[in-house]
Coordinates of C-alpha atoms and ligand atoms in Angstrom, one line a residue:
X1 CA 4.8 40.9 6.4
X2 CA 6.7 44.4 7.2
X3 CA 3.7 46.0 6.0
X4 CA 1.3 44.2 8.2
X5 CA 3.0 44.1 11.6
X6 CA 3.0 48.1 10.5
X7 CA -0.7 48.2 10.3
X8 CA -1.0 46.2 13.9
X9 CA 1.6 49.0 15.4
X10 CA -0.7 51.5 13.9
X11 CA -4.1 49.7 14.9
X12 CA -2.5 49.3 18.7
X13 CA -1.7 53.1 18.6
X14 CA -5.1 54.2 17.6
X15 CA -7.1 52.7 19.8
X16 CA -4.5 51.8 22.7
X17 CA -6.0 48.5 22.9
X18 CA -2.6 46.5 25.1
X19 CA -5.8 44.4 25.8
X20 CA -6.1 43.2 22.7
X21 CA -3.9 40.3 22.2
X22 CA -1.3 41.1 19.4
X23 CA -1.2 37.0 18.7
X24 CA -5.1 36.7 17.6
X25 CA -3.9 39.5 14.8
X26 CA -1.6 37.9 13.5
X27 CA -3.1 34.3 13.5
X28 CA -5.7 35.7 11.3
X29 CA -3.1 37.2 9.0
X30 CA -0.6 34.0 8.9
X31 CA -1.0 30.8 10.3
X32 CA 0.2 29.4 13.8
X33 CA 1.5 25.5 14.6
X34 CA -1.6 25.4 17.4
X35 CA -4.7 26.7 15.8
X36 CA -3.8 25.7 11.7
X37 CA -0.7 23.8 11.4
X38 CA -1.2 21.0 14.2
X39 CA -4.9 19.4 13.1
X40 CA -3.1 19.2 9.4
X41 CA 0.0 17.2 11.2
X42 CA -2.3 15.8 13.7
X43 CA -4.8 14.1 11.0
X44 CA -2.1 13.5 8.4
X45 CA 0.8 12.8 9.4
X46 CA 0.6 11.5 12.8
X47 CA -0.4 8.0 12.1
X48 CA 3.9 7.4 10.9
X49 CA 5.4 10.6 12.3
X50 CA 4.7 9.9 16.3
X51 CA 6.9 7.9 18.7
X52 CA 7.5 3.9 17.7
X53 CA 6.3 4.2 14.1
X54 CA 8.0 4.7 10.8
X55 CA 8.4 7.9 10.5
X56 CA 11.8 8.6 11.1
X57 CA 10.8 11.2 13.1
X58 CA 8.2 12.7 15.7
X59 CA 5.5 15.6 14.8
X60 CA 3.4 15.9 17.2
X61 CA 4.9 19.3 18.7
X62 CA 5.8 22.4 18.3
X63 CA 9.2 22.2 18.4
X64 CA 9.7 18.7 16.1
X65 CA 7.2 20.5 13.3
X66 CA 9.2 24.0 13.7
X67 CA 12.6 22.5 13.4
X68 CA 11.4 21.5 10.4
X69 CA 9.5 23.7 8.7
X70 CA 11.2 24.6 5.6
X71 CA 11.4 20.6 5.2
X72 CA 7.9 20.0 6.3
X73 CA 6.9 23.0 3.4
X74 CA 8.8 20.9 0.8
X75 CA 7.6 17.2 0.8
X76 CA 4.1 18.2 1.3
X77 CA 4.4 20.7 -2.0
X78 CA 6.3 18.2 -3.9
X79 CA 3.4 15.6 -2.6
X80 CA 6.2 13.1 -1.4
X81 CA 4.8 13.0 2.0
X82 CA 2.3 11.9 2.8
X83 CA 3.2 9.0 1.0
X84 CA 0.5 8.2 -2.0
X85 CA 1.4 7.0 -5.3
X86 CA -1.8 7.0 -7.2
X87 CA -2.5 10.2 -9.1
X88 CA -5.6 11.4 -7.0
X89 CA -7.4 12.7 -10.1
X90 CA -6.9 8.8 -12.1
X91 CA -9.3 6.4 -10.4
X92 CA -11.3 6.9 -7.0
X93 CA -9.9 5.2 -4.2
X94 CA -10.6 4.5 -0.4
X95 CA -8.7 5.5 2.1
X96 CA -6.5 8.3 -0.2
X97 CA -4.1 10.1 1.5
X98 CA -3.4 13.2 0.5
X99 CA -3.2 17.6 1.4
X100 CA -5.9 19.7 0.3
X101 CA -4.6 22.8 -1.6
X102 CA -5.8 24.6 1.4
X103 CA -3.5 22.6 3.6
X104 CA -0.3 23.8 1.5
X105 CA -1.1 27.1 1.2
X106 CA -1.9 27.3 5.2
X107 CA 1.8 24.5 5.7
X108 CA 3.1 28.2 3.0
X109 CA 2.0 30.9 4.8
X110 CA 3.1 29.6 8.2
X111 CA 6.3 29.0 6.9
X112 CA 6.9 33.1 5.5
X113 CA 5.6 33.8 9.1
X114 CA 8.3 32.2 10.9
X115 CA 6.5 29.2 11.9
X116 CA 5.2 30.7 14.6
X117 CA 3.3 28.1 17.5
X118 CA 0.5 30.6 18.7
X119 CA -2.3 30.6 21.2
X120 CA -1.9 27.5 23.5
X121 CA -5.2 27.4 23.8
X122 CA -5.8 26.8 19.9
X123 CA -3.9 23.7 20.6
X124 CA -6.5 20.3 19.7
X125 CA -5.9 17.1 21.8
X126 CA -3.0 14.8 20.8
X127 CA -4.6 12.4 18.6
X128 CA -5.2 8.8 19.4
X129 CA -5.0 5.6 18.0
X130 CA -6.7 2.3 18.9
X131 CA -4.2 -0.1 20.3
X132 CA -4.5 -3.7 19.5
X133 CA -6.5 -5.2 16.1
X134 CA -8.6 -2.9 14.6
X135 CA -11.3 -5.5 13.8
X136 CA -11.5 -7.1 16.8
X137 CA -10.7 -10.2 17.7
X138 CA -9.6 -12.4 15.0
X139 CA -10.3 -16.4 14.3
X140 CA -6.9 -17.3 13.8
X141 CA -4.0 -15.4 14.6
X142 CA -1.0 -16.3 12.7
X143 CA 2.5 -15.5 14.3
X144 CA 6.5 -15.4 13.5
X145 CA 7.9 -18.3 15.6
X146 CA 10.2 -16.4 17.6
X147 CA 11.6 -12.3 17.0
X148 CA 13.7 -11.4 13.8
X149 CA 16.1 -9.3 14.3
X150 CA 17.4 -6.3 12.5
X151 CA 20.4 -4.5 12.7
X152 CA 21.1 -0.8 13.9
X153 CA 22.7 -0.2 9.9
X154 CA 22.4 -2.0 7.2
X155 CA 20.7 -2.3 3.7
X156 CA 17.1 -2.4 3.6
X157 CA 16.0 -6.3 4.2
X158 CA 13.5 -8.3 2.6
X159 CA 12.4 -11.4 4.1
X160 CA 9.9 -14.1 3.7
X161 CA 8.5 -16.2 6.9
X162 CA 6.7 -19.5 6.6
X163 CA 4.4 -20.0 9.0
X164 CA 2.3 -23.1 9.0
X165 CA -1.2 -22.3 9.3
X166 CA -2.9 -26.5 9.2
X167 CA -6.2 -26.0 8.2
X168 CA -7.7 -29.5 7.4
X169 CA -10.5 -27.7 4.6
X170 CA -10.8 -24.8 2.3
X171 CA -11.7 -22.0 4.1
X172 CA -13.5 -19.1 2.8
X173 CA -11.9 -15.3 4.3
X174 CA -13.6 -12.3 4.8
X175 CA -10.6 -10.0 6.2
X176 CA -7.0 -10.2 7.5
X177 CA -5.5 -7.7 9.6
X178 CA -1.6 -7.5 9.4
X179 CA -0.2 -6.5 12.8
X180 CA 3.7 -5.1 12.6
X181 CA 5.8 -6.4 15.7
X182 CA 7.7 -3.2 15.5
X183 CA 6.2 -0.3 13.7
X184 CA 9.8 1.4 13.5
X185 CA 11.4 -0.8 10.7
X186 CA 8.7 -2.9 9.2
X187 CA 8.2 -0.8 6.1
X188 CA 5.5 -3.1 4.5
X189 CA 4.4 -6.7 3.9
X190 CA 2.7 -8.8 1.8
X191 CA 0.7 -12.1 2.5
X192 CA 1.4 -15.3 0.4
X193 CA 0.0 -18.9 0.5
X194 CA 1.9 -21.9 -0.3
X195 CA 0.3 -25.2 -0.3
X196 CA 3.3 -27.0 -2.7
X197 CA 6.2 -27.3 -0.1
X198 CA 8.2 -24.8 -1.8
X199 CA 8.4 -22.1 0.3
X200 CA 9.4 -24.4 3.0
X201 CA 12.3 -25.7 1.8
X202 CA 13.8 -22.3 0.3
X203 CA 13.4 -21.6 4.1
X204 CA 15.1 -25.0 5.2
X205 CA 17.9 -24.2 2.4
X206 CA 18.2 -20.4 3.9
X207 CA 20.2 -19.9 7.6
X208 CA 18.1 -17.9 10.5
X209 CA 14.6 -17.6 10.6
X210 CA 12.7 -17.3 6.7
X211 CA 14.6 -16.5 3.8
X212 CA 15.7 -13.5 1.9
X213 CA 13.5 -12.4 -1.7
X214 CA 13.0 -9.1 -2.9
X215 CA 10.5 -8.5 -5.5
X216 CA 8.1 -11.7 -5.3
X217 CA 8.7 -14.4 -2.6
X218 CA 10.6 -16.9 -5.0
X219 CA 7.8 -19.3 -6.2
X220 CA 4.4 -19.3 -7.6
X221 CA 2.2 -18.7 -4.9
X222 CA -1.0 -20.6 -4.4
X223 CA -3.0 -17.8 -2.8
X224 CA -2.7 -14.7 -1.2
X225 CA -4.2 -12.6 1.4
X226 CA -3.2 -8.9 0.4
X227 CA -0.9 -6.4 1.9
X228 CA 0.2 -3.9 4.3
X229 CA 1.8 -0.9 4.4
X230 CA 2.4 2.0 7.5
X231 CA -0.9 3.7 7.4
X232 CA -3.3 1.2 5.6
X233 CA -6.4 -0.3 7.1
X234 CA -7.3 -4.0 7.8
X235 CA -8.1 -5.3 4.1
X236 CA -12.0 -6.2 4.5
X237 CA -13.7 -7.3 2.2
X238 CA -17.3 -6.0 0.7
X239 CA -20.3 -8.7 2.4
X240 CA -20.9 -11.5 0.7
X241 CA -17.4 -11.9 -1.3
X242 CA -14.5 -13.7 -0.3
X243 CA -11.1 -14.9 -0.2
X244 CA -9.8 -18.8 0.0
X245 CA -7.5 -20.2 2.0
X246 CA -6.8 -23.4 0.5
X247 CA -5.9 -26.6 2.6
X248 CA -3.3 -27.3 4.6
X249 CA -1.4 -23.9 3.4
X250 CA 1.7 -21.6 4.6
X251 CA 1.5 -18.2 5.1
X252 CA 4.4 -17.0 3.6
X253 CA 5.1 -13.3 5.4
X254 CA 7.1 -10.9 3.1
X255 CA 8.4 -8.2 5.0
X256 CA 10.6 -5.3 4.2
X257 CA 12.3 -4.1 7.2
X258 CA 14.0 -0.6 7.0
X259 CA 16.4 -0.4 10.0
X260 CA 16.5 2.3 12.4
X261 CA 20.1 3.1 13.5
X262 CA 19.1 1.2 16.7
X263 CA 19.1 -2.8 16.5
X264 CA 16.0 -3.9 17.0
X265 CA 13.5 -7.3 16.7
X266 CA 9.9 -7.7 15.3
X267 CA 7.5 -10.6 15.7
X268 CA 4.5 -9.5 13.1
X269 CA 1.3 -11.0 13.2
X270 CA -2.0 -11.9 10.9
X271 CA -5.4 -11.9 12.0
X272 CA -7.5 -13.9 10.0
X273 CA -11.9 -13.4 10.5
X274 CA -13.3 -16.5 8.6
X275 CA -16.9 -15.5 6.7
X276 CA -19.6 -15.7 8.9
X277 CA -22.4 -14.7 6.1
X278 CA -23.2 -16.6 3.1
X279 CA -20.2 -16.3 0.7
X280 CA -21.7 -15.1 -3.0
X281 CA -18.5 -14.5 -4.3
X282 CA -15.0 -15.5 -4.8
X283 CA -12.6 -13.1 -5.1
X284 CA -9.7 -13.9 -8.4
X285 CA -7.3 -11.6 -9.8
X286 CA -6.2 -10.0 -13.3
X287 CA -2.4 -9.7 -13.6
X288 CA -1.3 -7.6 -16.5
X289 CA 2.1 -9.1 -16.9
X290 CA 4.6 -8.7 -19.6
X291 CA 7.8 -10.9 -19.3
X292 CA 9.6 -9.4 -22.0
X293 CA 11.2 -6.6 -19.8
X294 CA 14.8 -6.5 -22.0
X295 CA 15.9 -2.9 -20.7
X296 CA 19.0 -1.4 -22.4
X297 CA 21.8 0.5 -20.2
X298 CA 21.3 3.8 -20.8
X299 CA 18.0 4.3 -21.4
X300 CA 15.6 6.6 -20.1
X301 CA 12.4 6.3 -20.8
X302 CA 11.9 2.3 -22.1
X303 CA 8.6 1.5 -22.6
X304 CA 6.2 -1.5 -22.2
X305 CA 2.7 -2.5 -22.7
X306 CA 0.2 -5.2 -21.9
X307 CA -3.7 -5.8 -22.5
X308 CA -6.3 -8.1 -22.0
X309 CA -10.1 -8.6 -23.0
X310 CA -12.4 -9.7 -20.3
X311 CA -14.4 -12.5 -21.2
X312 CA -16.8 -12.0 -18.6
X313 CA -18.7 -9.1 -16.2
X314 CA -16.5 -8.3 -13.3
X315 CA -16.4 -5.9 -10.6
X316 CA -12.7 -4.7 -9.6
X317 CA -12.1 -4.3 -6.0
X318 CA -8.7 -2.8 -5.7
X319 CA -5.5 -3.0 -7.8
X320 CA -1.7 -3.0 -7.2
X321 CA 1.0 -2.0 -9.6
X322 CA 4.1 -3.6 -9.2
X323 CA 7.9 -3.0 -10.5
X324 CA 11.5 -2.4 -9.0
X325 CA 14.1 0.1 -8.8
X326 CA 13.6 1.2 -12.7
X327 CA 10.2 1.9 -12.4
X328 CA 9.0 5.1 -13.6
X329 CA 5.2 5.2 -14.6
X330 CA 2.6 3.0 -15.2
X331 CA -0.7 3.6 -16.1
X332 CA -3.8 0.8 -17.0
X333 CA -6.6 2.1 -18.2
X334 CA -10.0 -0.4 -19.3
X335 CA -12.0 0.8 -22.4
X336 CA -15.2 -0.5 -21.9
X337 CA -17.5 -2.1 -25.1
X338 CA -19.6 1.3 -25.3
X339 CA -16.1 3.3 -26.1
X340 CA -16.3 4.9 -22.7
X341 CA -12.6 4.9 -20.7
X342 CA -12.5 4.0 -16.8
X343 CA -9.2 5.2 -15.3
X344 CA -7.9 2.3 -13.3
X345 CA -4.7 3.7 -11.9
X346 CA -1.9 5.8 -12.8
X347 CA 1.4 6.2 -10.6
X348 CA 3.3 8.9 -12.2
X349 CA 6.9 8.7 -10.1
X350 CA 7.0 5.4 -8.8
X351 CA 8.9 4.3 -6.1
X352 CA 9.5 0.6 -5.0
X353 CA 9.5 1.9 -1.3
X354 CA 6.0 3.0 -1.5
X355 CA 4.0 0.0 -4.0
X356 CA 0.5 0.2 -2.5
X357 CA -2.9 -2.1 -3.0
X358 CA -5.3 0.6 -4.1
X359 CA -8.8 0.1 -2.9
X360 CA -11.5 1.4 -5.1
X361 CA -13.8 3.7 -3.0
X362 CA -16.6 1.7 -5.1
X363 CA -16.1 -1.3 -7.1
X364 CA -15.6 -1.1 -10.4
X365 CA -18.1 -2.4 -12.9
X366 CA -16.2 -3.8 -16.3
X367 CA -18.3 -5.7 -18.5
X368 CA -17.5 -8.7 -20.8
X369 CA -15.6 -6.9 -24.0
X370 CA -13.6 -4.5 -21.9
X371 CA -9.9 -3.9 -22.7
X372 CA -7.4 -3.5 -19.9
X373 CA -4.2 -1.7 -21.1
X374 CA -1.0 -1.2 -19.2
X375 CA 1.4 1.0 -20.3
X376 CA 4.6 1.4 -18.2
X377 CA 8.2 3.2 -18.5
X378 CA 11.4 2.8 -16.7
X379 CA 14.4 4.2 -16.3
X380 CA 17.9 2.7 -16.9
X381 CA 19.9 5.7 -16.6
X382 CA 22.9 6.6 -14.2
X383 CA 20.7 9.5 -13.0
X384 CA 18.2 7.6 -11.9
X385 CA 19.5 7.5 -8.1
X386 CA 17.9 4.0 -7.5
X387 CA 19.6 2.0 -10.3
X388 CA 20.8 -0.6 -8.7
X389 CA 23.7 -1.2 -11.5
X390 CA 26.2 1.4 -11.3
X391 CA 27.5 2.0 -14.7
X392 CA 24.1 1.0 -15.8
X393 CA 23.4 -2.8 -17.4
X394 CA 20.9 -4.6 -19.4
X395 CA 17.9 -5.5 -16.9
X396 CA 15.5 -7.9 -17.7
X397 CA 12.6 -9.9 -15.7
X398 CA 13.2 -11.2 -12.9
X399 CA 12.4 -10.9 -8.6
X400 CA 15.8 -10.2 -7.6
X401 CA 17.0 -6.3 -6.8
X402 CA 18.6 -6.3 -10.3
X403 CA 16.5 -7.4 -12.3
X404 CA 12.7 -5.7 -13.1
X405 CA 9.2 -6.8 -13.4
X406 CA 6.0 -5.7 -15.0
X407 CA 3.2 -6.3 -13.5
X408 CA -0.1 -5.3 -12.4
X409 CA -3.0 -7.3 -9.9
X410 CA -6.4 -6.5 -10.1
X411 CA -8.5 -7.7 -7.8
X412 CA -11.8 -8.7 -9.4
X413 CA -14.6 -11.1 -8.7
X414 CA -16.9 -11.8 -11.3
X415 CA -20.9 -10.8 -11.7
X416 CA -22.0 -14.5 -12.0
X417 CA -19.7 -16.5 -9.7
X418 CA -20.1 -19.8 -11.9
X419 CA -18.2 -17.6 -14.6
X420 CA -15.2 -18.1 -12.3
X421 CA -13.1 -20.5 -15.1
X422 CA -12.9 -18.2 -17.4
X423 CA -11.2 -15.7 -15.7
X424 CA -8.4 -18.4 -14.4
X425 CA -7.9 -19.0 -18.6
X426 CA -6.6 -15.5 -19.3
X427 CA -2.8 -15.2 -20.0
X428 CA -1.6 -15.9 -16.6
X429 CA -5.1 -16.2 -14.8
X430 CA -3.6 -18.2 -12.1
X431 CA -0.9 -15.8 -10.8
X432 CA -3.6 -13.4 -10.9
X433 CA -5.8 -15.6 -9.3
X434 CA -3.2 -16.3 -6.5
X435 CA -1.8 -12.9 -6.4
X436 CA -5.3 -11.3 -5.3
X437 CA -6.6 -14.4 -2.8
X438 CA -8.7 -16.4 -5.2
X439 CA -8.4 -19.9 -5.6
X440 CA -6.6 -22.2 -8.4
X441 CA -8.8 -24.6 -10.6
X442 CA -7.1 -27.8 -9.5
X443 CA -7.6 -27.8 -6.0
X444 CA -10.5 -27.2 -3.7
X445 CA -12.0 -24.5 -6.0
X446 CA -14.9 -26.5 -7.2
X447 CA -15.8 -27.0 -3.7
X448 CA -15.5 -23.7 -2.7
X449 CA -17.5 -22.6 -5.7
X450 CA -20.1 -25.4 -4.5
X451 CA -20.6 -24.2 -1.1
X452 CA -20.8 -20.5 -2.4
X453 CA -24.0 -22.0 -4.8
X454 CA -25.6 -23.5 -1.9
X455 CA -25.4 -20.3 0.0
X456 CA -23.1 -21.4 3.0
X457 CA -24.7 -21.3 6.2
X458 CA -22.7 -19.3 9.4
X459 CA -22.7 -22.5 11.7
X460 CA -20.9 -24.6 9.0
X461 CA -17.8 -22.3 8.6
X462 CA -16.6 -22.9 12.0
X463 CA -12.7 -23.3 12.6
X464 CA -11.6 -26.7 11.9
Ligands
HEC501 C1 2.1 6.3 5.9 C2 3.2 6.8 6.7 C3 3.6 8.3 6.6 C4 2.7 9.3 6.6 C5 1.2 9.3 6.7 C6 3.6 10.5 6.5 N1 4.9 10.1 6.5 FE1 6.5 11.3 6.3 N2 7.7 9.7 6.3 C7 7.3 8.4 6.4 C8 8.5 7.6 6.2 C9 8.5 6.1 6.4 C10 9.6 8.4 6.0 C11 11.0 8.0 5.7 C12 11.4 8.1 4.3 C13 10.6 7.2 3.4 O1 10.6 6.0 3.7 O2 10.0 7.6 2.4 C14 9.0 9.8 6.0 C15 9.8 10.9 5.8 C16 9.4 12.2 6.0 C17 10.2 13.4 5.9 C18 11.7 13.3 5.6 C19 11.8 13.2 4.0 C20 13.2 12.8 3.6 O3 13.4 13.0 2.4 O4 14.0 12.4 4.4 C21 9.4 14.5 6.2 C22 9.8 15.9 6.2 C23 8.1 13.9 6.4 N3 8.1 12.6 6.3 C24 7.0 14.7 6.6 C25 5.7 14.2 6.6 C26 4.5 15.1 6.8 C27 4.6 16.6 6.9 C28 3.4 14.3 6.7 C29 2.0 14.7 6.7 C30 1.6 15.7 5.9 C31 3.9 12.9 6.6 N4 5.3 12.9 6.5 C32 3.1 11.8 6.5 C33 6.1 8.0 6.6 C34 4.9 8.7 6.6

């Protein structure tokens, strides 16, 4: 640096140019907040890190991004922020969020420099972000009866909230839009159906509004309509394929709230947009699940395994790896008939905080004969900060914060939509079914399955 503000003393000298600004120089040796550093923040970051959302703090100017440069430099290089689990070069995904290598070595140099802010007029327009649901105005909008309320400090909180939704028929679903009350503290959600009661009276049996869960809502769920996190997009799916929403069902709202330091209240919403072209698929799910988590105290590096063969051609959709607080990697990987290996996902330092629904950026062929493995580790060490047993304990399966799961939902549907059945009978084929917004075999399936044969027409998929 010494040496190049040298070089501009000596370039000013020689040609005596005070009209040349000194600034221009030096942005095309370093890097400035307004011309380099600000579209990076702007494009990347912005979407949590901006006033009301949850990012626990604002970078939209120069003085919130130079305050914290150093800081800014470190959890983009160490790829914590922004936040995205799935190793980039392991599966190709929609939506991925993540810095170019260009991006950190421009976040570098303008560290050295000082983080300097620059020519004001290098400075792009604050982004913007469309207010209200992002895909338009939806059939039915599902709501929280009244505000939950957080507190200013407390532990993270995980909560379910059953809201009736009394549709009279199956329905068939070609989106759902989750819409936080307050972006601040709701950290993400997921979307269960419950059409057995269950979920109603764990909230009857629980004071204040829903009841607390943690790692699955605390029953078997009968459906589901995917998930949210800060920064994903309204879960549509591709034409033609869609989700059921089975009878007379609950949406049961799992939310994890993160509060703020300020007390505050959120009343989250669900858009759901009904098909309106013929259906030609029904979406079901794989779940790679292995019960036999038996952790022992101490260990660091405990391993675990599952695999299935798919009896049928299906396309994969998207996929969601799922553990606790022991969690350390998991990988599933599907070895097709021909010998040849498709990544499917691999999260190399999970974190519980940040479980995402990958979205394939294409979907996934995986023919009949293709082997799904999981393979998974976890770690039940007292240096692993997020143990939750302090000196460490035997952890086995289970959805409460002390105990762990293995598990892993992809969301498939299959080439031939009749070959629907089949996929329910793999090891648990329902939960997988549920988990990823299919349908179960005893109830309102065959019906939906009939009026995806006969090509359901627009008109006849009005709201009941
Ligand atoms: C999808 C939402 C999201 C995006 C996008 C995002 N952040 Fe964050 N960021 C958060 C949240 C939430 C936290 C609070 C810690 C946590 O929950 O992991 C956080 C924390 C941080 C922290 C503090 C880390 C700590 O250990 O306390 C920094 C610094 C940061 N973000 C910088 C960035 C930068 C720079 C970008 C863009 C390159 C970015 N973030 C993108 C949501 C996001």
């Amino acid at each position: 640096m010494r040496i190049k503000l040298q070089n501009l003393l000596i370039f000013c000298l020689l040609f005596g140019s005070g009209s040349l600004p000194a600034a221009t120089l030096l942005a095309a040796e370093s890097a400035t907040f307004n011309k380099d550093i600000a579209p990076i923040l702007f494009k990347n970051c912005a979407s949590c890190h901006r006033p009301g959302e949850v990012g626990p703090f604002s970078l939209l100017k120069y003085e919130d991004a130079k305050k914290r440069a150093e800081f800014i430099r470190e959890v983009t290089h160490d790829r914590r922020m922004p936040p995205w689990k799935a190793d980039p070069d392991y599966g190709h995904f929609a939506d991925v969020r993540r810095l170019s290598d260009d991006d950190l070595k421009t976040i570098d140099l303008w560290v050295k420099a000082g983080a300097p802010e620059g020519n004001p007029a290098d400075l792009p327009a604050q982004p913007s972000f469309a207010e209200g649901w992002q895909l338009g105005e939806p059939d039915l909008i599902l709501k929280m009866p009244e505000p939950f309320s957080i507190p200013a400090q407390s532990e993270d909180i995980y909560r379910c909230f059953v809201i009736p939704i009394g549709n009279e028929t199956d329905r068939t679903v070609a989106a759902v839009e989750f819409r936080p009350g307050n972006r601040s503290v709701v950290h993400h959600a997921i979307l269960y159906l419950d059409d057995s009661g269950v979920a109603r009276r764990r909230d009857a049996s629980d004071p204040g509004q829903g009841y607390r869960s943690f790692g699955g809502p605390g029953f078997v769920p009968t459906g589901g309509l995917g998930g949210w996190a800060p920064g994903s997009s309204a879960d549509r799916l591709p034409d033609g394929v869609a989700k059921a929403l089975r009878a007379k069902s609950d949406l049961v709202l799992q939310i994890h709230y993160h509060p703020n330091g300020k007390p505050e209240t959120d009343q989250s919403q669900v858009g759901i947009y009904f098909t309106k072209k013929p259906v030609q698929h029904m979406v079901t799910g794989i779940a790679l699940l292995n019960p036999r988590v038996d952790i022992p105290p101490g260990d660091r590096n405990w391993e675990i395994t599952d695999g299935v063969t798919l009896p049928v051609d299906v396309l994969a959709l998207g996929i969601s790896p799922h553990m606790h607080l022991l969690g350390k990697d998991m990988q599933v990987t599907a070895e097709l008939p021909d010998g040849s290996v498709v990544p499917m996902v691999r999260v190399r330092d999970w974190d519980f905080n940040w479980q995402g629904s990958y979205r394939y950026a294409e979907p996934v062929r995986l023919p009949k004969g293709t082997r799904i493995r999981l393979i998974a580790h976890y770690d039940n060490s007292a240096d692993n900060p997020t143990n939750p047993h302090s000196p460490p304990q035997r952890v086995r399966w289970g959805e409460q914060t002390t105990d762990e799961m293995c598990l892993c939902t992809i969301q498939v549907y299959p080439e031939r939509p009749e070959n629907l059945r089949q996929l329910f009978k793999l090891p648990h084929g329902r939960l997988g079914a549920a988990l990823a917004g299919g349908t179960l075999p005893e109830s309102g399936w065959q019906t939906l399955l009939r009026r995806v044969r006969q090509h359901l027409s627009p008109e006849s998929d009005d709201l009941d």
